[in-house]
Short mmCIF file of C-alpha atoms and ligand atoms in Angstrom, two decimals:
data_model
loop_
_atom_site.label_atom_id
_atom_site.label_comp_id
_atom_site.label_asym_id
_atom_site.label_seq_id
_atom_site.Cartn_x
_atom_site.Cartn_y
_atom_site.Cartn_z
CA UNK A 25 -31.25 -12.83 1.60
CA UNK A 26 -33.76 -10.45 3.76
CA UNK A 27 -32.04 -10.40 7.13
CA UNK A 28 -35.69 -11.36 9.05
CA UNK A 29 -35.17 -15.07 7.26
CA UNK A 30 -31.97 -15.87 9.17
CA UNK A 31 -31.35 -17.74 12.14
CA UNK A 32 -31.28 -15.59 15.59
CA UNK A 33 -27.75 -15.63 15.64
CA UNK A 34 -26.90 -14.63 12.12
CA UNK A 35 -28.71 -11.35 12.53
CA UNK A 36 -26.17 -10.96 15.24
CA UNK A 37 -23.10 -11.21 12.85
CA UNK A 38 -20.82 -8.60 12.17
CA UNK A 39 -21.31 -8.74 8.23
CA UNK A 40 -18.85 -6.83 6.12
CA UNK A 41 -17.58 -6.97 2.57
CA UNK A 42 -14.34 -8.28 2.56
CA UNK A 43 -11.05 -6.05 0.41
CA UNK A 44 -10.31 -8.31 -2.63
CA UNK A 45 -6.89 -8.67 -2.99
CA UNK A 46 -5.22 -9.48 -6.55
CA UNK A 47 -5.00 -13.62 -7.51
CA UNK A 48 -2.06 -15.25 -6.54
CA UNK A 49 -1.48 -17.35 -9.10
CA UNK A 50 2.02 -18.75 -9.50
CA UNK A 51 2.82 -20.93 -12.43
CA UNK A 52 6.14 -21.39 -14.16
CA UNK A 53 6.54 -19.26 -16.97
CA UNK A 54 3.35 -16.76 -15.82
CA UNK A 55 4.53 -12.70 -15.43
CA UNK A 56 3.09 -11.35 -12.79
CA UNK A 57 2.35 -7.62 -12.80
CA UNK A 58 -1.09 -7.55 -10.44
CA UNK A 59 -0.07 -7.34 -6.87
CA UNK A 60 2.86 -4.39 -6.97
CA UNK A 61 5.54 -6.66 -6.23
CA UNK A 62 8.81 -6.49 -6.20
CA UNK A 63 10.39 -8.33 -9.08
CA UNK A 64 13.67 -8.78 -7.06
CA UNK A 65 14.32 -10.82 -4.14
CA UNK A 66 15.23 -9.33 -0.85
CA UNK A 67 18.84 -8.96 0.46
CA UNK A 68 21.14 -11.91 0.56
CA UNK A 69 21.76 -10.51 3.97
CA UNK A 70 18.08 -11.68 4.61
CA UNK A 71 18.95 -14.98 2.75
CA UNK A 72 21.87 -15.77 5.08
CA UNK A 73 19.78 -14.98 8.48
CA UNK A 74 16.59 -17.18 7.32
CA UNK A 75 19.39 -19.90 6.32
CA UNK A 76 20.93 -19.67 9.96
CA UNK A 77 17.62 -18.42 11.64
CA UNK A 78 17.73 -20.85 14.86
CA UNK A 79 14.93 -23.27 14.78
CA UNK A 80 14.69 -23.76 18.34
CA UNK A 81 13.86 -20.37 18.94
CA UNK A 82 10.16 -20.80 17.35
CA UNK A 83 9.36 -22.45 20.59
CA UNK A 84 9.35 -19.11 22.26
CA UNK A 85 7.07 -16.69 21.88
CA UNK A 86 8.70 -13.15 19.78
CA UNK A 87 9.59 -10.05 21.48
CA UNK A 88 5.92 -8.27 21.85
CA UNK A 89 7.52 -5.05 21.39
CA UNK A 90 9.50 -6.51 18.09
CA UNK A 91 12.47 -4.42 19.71
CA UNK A 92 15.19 -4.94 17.71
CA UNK A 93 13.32 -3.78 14.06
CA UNK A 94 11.54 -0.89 15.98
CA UNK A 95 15.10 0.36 16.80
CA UNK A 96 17.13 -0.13 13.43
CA UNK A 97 13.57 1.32 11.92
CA UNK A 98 14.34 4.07 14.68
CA UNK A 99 17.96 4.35 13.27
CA UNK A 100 17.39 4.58 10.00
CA UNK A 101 15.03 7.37 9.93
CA UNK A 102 16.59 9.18 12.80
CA UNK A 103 13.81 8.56 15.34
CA UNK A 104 13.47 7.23 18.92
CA UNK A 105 12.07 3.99 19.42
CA UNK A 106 9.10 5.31 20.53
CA UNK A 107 8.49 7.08 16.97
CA UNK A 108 7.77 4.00 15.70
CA UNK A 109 5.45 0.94 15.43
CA UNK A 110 5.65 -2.11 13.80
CA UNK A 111 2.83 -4.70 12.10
CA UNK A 112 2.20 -7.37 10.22
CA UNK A 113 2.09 -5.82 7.21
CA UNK A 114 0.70 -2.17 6.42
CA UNK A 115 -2.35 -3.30 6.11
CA UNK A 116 -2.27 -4.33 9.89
CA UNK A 117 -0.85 -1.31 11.22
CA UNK A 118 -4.04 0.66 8.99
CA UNK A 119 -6.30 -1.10 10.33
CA UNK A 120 -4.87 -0.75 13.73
CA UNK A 121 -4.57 3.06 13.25
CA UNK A 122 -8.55 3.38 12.20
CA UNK A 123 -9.36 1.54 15.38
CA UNK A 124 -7.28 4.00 17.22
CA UNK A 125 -7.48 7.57 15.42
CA UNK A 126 -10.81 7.59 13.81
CA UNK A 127 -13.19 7.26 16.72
CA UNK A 128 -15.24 10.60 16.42
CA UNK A 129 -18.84 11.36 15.35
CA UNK A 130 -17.43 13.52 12.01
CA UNK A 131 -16.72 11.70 8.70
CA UNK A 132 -13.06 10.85 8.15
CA UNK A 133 -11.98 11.70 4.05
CA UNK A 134 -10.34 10.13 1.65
CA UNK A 135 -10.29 9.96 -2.30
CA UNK A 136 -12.97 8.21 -4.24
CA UNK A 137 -10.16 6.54 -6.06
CA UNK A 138 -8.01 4.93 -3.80
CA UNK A 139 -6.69 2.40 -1.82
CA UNK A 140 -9.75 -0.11 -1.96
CA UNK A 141 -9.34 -1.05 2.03
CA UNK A 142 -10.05 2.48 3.33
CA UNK A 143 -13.99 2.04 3.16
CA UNK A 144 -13.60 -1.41 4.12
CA UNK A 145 -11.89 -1.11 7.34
CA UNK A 146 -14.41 2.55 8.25
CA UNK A 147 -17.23 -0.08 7.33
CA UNK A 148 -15.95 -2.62 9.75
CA UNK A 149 -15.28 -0.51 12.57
CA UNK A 150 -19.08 1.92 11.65
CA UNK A 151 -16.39 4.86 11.32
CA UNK A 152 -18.67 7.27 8.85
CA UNK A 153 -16.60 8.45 6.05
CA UNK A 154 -16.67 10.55 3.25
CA UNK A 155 -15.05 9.84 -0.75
CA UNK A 156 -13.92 13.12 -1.74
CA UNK A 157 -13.86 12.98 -5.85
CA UNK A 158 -9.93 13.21 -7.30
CA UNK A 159 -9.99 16.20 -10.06
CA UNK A 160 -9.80 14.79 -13.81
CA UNK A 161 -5.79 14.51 -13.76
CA UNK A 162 -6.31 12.18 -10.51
CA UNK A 163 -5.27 14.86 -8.29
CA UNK A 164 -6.41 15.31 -4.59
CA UNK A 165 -8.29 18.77 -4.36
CA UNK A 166 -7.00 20.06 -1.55
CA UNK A 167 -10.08 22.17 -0.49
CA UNK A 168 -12.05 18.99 0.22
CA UNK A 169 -9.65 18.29 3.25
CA UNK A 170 -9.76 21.62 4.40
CA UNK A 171 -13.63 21.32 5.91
CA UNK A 172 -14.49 19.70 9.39
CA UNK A 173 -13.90 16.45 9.43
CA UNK A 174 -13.25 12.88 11.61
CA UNK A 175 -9.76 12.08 10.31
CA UNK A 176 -7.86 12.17 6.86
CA UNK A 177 -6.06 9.37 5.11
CA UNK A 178 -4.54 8.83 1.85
CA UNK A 179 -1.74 7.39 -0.03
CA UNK A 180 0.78 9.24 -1.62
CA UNK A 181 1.95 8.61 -4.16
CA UNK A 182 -2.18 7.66 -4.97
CA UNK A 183 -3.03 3.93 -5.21
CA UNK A 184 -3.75 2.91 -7.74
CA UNK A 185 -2.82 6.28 -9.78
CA UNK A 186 0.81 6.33 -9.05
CA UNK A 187 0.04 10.26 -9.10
CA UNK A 188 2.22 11.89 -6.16
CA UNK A 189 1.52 15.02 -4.04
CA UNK A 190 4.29 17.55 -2.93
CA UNK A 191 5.16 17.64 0.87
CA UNK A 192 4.29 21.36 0.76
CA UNK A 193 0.44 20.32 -0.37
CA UNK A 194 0.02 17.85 1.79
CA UNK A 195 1.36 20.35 4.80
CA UNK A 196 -1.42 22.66 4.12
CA UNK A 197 -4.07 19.86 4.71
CA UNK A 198 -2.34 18.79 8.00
CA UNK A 199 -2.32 22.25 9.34
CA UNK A 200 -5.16 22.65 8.28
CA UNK A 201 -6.36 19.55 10.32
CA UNK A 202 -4.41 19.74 13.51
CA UNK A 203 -8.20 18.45 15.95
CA UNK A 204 -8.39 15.03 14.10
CA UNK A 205 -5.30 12.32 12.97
CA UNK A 206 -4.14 12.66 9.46
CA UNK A 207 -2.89 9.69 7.75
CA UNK A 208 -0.27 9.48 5.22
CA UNK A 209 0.01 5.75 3.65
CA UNK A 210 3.61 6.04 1.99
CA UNK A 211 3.57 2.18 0.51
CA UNK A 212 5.05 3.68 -2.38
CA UNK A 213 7.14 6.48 -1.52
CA UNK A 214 10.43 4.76 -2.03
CA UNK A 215 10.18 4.92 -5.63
CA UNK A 216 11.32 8.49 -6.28
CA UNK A 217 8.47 10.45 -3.75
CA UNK A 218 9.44 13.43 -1.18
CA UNK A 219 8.49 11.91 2.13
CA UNK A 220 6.31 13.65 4.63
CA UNK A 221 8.09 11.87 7.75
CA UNK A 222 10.21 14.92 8.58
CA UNK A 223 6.76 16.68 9.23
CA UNK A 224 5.68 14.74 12.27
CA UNK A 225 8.61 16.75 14.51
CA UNK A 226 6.20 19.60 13.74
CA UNK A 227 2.44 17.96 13.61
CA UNK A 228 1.93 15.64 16.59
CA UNK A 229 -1.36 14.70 14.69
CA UNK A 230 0.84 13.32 11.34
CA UNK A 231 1.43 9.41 11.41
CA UNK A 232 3.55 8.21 8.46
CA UNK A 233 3.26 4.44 7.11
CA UNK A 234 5.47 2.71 5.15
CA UNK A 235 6.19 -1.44 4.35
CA UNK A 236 8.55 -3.69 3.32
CA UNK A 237 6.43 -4.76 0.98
CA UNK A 238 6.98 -3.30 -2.35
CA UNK A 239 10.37 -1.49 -1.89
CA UNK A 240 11.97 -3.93 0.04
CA UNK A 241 10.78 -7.11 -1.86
CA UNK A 242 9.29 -8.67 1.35
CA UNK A 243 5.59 -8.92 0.36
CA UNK A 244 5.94 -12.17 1.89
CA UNK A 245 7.27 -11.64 5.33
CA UNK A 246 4.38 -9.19 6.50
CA UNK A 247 6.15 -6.26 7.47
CA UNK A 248 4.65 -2.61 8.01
CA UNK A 249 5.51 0.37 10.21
CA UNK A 250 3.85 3.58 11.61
CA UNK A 251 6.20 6.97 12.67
CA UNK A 252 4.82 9.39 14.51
CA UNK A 253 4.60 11.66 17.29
CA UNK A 254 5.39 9.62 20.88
CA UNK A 255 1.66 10.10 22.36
CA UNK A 256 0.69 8.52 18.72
CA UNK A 257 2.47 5.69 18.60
CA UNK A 258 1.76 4.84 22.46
CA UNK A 259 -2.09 5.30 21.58
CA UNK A 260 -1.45 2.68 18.33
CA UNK A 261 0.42 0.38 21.25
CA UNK A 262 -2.47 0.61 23.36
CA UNK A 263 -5.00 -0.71 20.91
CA UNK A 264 -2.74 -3.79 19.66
CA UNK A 265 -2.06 -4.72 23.44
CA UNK A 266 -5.69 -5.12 23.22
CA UNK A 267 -5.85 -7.14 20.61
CA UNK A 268 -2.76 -9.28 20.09
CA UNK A 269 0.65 -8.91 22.17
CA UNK A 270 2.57 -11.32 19.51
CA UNK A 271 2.09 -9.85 16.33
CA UNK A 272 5.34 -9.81 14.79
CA UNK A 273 6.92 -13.50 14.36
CA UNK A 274 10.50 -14.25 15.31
CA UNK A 275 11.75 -14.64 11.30
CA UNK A 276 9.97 -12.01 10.11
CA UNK A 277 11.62 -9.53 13.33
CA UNK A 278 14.98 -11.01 11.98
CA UNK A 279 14.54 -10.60 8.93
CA UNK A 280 13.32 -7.23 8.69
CA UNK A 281 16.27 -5.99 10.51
CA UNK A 282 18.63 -7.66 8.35
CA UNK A 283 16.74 -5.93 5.33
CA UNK A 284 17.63 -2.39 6.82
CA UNK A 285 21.01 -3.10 7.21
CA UNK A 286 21.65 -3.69 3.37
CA UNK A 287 20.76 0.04 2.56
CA UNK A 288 22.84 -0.59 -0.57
CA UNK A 289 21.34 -3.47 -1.98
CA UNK A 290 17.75 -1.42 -1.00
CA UNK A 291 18.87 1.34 -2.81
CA UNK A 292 19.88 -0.34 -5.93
CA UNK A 293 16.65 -2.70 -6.68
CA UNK A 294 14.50 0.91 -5.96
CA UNK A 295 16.70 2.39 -8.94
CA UNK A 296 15.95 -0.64 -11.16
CA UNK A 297 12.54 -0.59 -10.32
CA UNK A 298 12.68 3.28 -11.23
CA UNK A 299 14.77 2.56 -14.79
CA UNK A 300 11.94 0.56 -16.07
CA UNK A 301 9.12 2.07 -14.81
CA UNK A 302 10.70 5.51 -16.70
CA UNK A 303 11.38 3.05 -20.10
CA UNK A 304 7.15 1.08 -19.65
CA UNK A 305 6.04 4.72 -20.01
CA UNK A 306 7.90 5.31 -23.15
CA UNK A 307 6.58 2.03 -24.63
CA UNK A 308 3.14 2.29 -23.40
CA UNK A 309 3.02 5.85 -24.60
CA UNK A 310 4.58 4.58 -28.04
CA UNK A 311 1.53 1.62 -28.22
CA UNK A 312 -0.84 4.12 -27.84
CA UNK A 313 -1.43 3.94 -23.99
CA UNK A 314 -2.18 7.40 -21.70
CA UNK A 315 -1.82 7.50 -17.83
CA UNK A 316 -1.04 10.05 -14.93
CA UNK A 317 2.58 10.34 -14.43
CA UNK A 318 3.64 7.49 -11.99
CA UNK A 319 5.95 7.78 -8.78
CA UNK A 320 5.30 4.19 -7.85
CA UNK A 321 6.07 1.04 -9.01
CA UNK A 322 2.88 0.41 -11.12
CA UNK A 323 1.49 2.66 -14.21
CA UNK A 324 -2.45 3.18 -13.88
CA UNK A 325 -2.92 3.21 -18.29
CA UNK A 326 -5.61 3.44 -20.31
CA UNK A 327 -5.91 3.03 -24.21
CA UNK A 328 -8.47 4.74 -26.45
CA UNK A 329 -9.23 2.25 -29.00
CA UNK A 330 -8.88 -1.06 -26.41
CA UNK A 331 -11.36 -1.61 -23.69
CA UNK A 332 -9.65 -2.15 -20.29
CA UNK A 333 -11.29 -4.73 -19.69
CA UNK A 334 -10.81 -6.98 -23.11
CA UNK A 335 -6.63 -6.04 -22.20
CA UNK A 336 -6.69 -7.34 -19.14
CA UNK A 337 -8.71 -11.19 -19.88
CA UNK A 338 -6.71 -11.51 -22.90
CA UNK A 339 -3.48 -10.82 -21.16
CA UNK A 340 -4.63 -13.12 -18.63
CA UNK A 341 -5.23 -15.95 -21.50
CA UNK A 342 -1.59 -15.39 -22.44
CA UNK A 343 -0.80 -16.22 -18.20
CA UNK A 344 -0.01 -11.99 -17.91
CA UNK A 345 -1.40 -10.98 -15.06
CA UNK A 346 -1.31 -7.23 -14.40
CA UNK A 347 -5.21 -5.49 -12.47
CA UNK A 348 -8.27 -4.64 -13.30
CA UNK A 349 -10.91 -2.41 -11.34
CA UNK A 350 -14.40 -2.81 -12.59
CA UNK A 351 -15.32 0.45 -10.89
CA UNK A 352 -16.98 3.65 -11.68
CA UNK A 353 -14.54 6.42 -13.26
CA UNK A 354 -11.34 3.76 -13.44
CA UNK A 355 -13.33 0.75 -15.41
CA UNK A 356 -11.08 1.44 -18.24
CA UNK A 357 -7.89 1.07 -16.87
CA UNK A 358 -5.14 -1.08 -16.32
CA UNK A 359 -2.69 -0.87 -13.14
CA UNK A 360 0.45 -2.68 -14.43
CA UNK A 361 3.09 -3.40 -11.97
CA UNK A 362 6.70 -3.01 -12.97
CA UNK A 363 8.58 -6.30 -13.36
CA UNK A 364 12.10 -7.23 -14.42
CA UNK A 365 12.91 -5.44 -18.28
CA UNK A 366 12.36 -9.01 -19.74
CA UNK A 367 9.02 -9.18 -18.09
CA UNK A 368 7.77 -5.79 -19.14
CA UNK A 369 9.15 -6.76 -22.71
CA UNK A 370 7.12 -10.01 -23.12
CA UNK A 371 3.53 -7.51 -21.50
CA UNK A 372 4.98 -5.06 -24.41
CA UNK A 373 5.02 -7.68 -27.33
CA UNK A 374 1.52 -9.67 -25.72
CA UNK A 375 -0.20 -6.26 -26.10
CA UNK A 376 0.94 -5.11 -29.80
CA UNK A 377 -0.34 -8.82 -30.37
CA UNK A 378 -3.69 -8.52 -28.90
CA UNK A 379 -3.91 -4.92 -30.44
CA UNK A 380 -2.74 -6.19 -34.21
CA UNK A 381 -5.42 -9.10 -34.15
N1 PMP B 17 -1.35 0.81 1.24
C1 PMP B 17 -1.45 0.80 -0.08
C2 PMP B 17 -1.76 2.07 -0.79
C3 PMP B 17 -1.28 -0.40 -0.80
O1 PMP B 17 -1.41 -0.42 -2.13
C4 PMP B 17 -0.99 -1.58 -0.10
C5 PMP B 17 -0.77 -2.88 -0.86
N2 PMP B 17 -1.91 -3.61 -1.12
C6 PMP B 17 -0.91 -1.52 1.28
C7 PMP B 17 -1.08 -0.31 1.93
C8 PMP B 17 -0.70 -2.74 2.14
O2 PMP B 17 0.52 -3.35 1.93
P1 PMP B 17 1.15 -4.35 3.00
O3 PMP B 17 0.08 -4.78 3.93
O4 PMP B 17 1.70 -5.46 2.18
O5 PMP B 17 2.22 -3.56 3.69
#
């Protein structure tokens, strides 16, 4: 509708296009490979602490500094506390850092294939941006970061390619860079990735981000962090003070901590994850499927004879869900999360079914 045929005040909005996030559908019996979950369940460390969480605590408000996870994040990683910021999710701590870093006149760049909320969030807060094109493997060209510029962010490994960069590449760009914040969105780095975080003791314009969503199989409890340089993380601080002193709740601070604890059990479901993911390409390859070599826990395949887009409704007709992107250059592919072996076993035998019809 023409914007002059709306009330006074809806010409006022703040209109946007919301990020679509996969369905949550979640029927007995369904596989669900859409969303880049984990197919394991947390810790029973974090079973035992939401069992005895204290109830009476939820009257109080949480810790607005969500102390205790900031310092066993701190630990872990061999940080200070004030290396490191917590949200509700990564998504909240991106959005967070756009507000924060990208505030200049100059584009900020990222990959035309990416992580689908990058334009979304530079829309919402009118940061201008520029979509620098991948190269035909689904590579980042590195020149394209190496011009002036607002701010850089990407994932790595590459959502929803799975394709990962070397630290040493993704130095060059940050050197290159060292006048605006550069962004590295490590959701998937657990999976067998070289992470960047030991760079930030040498770029205090690197922040690192990382969640507990996909390695840690806590989706569910909302839990992201930012490292970086001290000045970085106090500027992030600043902007959420501003917003929302209570982010974190009380379970999910508890929880998360517990979840660091068990490095064991952490390490073990990332190794799983990693067995299958390494066996799905050998089957995919064998039924005829091609995709950039993955480093996360999702393959991004395509098929020559089978339309993308025919795979993924009749997968969806036998209750498989795995995603589909109907957009320009990755319309014919499939991002498959890895589940359990059984689950990837039943996609396997659903697709030679669909394919022998
Ligand atoms: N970055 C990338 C590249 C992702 O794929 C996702 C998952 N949708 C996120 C960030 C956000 O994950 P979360 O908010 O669950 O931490």
């Amino acid at each position: 509708m023409c914007d002059t045929r709306k009330n006074g005040w809806e010409r006022k909005v703040r209109k946007v296009i919301p990020y679509t996030p996969g369905e949550q559908p979640n029927r007995p019996g369904m596989i669900k490979l859409n969303t880049n979950e984990n197919p394991y369940p947390p810790s029973m460390a974090v079973k035992k602490a939401l069992e005895s969480f204290p109830f009476d605590q939820l009257r109080l408000y949480p810790d607005p500094a969500v102390g205790s996870l900031t310092n066993a994040l701190a630990d872990y990683y061999g940080l200070k506390k004030e290396n490191v910021f917590v949200g509700v999710g990564s998504d909240d701590v991106l959005a967070t850092a756009f507000l924060t870093f990208f505030n200049g006149e100059k584009p900020i760049l990222f990959p035309d294939i990416t992580y689908s909320f990058y334009d979304v969030w530079a829309k919402l807060y009118r940061i201008p941006y520029e979509q620098k094109p991948l190269d035909e493997n689904f590579s980042i060209v590195k020149e394209d970061y190496l011009q002036e510029n607002g701010g850089i962010i990407f994932p790595n490994p590459n959502a929803p390619t799975g394709v990962l960069q070397p630290v040493g590449f993704i130095e060059d760009i940050i050197k290159a860079n060292q006048d605006v914040v550069v962004i590295i969105d490590e959701a998937y780095i657990d999976f067998g990735g070289e992470s960047c975080l030991p760079l930030i003791e040498k770029y205090d314009n690197l922040l690192v981000v990382q969640t507990f969503s996909k390695s840690r199989s806590m989706a569910g409890l909302r839990i992201g962090f930012a490292m970086g340089n001290e000045k970085l993380i106090s500027y992030l601080n600043d902007v959420k003070y501003s917003i929302n002193s209570y982010t974190m709740n009380q379970p999910s601070i508890v929880l998360g901590v517990e979840s660091i604890k068990d490095d064991s059990y952490f390490k073990e479901t990332i190794q799983k994850v990693i067995r299958t993911r390494e066996r799905s390409k050998k089957k995919l390859k064998e039924l005829g499927f091609s995709f950039p070599d993955s480093y996360s826990n999702f393959i991004f395949a395509t098929h020559a004879s089978y339309p993308a887009k025919e795979l993924f409704e009749e997968l969806k007709q036998k209750d498989i869900y795995v995603r589909y992107f109907n957009k320009e250059r990755i319309s014919n592919y499939l991002r498959i999360s890895i589940g359990t072996d059984e689950e990837m076993d039943r996609l396997f035998e659903a697709l030679k079914d669909i394919m022998e019809q």
